[in-house]
XYZ file of C-alpha atoms in Angstrom:
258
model
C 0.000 0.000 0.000
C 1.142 3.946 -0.650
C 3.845 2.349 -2.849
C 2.640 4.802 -5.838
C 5.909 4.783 -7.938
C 5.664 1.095 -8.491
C 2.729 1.700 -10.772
C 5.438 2.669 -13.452
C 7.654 -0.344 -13.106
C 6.839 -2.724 -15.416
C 7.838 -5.604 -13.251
C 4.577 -4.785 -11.190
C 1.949 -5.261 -14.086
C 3.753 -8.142 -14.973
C 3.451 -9.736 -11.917
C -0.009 -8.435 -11.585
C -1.034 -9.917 -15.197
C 0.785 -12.878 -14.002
C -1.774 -13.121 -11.288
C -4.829 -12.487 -13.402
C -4.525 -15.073 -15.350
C -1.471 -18.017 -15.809
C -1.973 -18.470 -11.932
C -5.406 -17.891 -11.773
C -5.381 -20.669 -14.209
C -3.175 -23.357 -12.205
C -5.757 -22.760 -9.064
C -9.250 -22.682 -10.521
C -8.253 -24.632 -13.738
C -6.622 -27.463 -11.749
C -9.273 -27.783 -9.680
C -11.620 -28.298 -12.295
C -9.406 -30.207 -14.017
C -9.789 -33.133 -11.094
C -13.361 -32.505 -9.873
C -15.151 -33.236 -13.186
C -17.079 -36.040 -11.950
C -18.084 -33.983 -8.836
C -18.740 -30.867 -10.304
C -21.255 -32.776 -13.222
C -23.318 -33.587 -9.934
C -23.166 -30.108 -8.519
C -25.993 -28.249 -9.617
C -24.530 -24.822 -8.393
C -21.646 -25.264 -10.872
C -21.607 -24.062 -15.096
C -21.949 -20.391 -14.163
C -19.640 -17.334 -14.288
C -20.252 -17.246 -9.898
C -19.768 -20.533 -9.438
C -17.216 -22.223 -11.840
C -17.413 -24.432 -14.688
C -18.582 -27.743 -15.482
C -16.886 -29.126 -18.460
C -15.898 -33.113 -19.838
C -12.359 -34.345 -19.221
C -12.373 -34.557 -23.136
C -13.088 -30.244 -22.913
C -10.010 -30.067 -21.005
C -8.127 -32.999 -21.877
C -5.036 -30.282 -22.914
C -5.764 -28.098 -19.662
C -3.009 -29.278 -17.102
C -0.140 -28.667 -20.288
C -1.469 -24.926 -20.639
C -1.396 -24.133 -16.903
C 2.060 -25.942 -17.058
C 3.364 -23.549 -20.077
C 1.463 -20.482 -18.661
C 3.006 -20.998 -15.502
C 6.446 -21.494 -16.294
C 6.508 -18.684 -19.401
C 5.182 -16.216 -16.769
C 7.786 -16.894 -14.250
C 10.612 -16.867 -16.429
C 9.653 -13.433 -18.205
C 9.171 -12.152 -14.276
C 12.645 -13.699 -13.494
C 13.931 -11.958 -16.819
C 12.989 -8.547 -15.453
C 13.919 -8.801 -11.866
C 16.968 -10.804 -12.094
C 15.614 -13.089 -9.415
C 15.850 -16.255 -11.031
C 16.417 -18.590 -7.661
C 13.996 -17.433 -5.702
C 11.367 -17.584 -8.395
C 12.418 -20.510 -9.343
C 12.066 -21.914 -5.882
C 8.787 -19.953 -5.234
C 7.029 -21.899 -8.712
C 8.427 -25.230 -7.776
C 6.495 -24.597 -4.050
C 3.456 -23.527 -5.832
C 3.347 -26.191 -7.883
C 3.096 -28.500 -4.858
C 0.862 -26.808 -2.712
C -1.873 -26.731 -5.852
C -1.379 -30.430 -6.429
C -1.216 -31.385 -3.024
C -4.522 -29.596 -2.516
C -6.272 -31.480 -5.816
C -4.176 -34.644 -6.958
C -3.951 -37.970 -5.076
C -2.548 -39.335 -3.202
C -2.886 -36.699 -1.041
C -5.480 -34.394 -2.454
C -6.150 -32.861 0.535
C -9.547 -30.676 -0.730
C -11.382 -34.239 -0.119
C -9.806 -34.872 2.901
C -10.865 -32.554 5.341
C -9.696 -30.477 7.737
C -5.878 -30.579 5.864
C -7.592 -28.343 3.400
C -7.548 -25.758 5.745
C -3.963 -24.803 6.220
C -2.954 -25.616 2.703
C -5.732 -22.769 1.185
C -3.874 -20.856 3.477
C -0.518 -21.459 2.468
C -1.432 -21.073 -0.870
C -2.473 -17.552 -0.455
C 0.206 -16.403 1.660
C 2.507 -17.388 -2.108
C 0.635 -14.420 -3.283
C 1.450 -12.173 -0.840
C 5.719 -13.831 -1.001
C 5.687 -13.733 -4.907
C 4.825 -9.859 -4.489
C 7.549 -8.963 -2.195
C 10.426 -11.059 -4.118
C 8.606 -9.001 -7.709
C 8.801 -5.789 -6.616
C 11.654 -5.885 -3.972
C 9.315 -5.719 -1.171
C 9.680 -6.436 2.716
C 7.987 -9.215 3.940
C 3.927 -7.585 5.241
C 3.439 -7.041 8.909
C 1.848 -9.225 11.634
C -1.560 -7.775 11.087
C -1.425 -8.744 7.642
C -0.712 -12.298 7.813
C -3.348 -12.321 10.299
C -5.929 -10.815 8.540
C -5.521 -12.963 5.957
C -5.822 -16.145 7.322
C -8.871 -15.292 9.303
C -10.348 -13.938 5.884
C -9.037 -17.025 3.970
C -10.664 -19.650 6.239
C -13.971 -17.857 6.296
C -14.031 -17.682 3.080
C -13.204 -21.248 2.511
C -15.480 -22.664 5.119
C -18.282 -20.521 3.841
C -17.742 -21.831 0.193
C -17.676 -25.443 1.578
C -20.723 -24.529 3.464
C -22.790 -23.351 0.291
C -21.596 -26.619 -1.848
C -22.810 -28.851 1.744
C -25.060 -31.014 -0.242
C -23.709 -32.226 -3.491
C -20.633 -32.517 -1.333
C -22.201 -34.730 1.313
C -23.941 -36.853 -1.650
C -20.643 -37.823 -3.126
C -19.372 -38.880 0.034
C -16.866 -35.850 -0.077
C -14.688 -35.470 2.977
C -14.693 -31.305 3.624
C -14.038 -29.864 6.837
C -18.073 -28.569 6.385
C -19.116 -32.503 5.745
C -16.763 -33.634 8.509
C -18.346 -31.597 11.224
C -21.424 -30.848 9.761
C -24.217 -28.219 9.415
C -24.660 -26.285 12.408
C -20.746 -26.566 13.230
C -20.165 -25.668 10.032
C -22.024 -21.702 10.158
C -20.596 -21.812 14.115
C -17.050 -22.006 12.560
C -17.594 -19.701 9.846
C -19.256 -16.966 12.502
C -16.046 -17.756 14.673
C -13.642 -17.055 11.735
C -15.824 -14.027 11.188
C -15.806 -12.810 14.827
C -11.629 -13.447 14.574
C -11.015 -11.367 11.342
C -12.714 -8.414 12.971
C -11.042 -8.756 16.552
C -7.497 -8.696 14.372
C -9.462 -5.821 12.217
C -9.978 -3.769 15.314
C -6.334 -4.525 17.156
C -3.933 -4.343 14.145
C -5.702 -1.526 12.015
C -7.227 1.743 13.355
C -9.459 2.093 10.598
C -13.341 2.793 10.588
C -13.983 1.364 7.069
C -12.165 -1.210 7.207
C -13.322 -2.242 10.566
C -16.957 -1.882 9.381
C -16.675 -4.263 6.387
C -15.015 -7.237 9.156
C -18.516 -6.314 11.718
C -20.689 -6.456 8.821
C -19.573 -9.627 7.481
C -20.976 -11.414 11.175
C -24.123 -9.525 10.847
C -24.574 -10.469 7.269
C -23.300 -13.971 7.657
C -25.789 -14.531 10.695
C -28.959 -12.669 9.467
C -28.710 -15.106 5.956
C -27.576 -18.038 6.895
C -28.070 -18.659 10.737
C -31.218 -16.727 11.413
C -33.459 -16.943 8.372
C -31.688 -19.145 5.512
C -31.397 -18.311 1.610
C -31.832 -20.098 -1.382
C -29.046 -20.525 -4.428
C -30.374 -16.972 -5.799
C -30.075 -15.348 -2.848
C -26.783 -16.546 -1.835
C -25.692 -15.287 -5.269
C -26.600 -12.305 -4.836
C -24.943 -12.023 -1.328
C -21.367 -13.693 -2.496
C -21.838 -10.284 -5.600
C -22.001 -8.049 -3.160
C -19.546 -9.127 -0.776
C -16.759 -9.119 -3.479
C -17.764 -6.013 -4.909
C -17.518 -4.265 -1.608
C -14.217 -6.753 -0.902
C -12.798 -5.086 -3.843
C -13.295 -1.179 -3.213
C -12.007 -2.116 -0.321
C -9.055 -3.343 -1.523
C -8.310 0.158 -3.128
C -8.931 1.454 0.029
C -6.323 -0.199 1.510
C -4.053 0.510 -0.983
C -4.317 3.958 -0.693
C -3.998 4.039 3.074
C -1.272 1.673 3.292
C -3.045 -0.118 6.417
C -0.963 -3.598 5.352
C 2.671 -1.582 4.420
C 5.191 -3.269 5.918
């Protein structure tokens, strides 16, 4: 955040395009990739909100693209910073985490709770491959923080919305593991954590009201009264679009500059 001049260095667009879409790919793709047969029973799925439902034969060339992507993107970021070992090394990592998370044998999104740490490992790479780009200290405490309270929220309320095709297939979640009820009491505790480390780390009232609304939202549509699949489309819409402004918001106040 506040770091305004690195909007003319060109290794910060790359990485950011790099983002967008070659690693995009690798995490969304590869997951489709290996949940075909669970995702043809998911009636939620073969939307823009969602994610797609496609035939192994659709994407029968997928992992070699995210492979290509992946490794093209790195290398034209290693070009510019001169960083070769460390992205090297940071690729190689992400690699693993992605197929740990969706290939056997350990394929740890069906074998819940191990899901849990390893979505939030694999967002912290984000956060690393930023700092070695654009020559970066490592965030603050409050940041990590943050972001794993707003990673496993996030994750446990996704789980949460997909708790029925999941529990048909016989899919091992942390949701399916515990169950319903746990399942909205650990995604209102998650909730209630991101805004206590809101309120100690960062001293400021918008971002503070976005962590309490996210409890009282949570609780009023899932917990009190209950939505259906249009409703809770509507709800995820909102939440990102106020999750992004908010993001420029941070930005500009630098509330996670190391």
């Amino acid at each position: 955040g506040q770091k305004y001049y690195l909007l003319s260095s060109l290794p910060f667009w790359l990485g950011l395009l790099y983002a967008l879409f070659p690693l995009n790919l690798l995490v969304y793709g590869l997951n489709d990739f290996t949940d075909v047969e669970l995702d043809a029973k998911n009636e939620r799925k073969g939307n823009f909100m969602y994610g797609a439902k496609c035939s192994l034969k659709q994407m029968q060339d997928l992992p070699r693209i995210i492979v290509l992507l992946n490794v093209v993107g790195i290398a034209v970021l290693a070009l510019f910073t001169g960083k070769w070992g460390a992205l090297t090394l940071w690729l190689v990592i992400c690699f693993a985490v992605n197929a740990a998370y969706n290939v056997e044998p350990l394929r740890l999104s069906s074998k819940g709770p191990w899901e849990l740490p390893c979505v939030v490992f694999g967002f912290s790479g984000v956060t690393a491959l930023a700092s070695i780009v654009n020559n970066l200290p490592w965030a603050p405490m409050g940041f990590w923080a943050h972001m794993t309270c707003l990673v496993l929220r996030t994750q446990l309320w996704t789980e949460f919305l997909d708790y029925e095709p999941d529990l048909a297939c016989n899919r091992r979640t942390t949701s399916t593991l515990v169950g319903r009820f746990w399942s909205k009491a650990l995604v209102v505790l998650f909730l209630s954590m991101e805004a206590l480390v809101t309120w100690y780390f960062f001293e400021d009232t918008l971002m503070r009201t976005f962590s309490f609304s996210g409890i009282i939202s949570f609780m009023a549509l899932e917990v009190v009264r209950g939505t259906n699949d249009r409703e809770k489309k509507k709800a995820m819409k909102a939440q990102n679009a106020l999750g992004l402004s908010l993001v420029f918001w941070i930005w500009h106040k630098g509330l996670f500059a190391a």
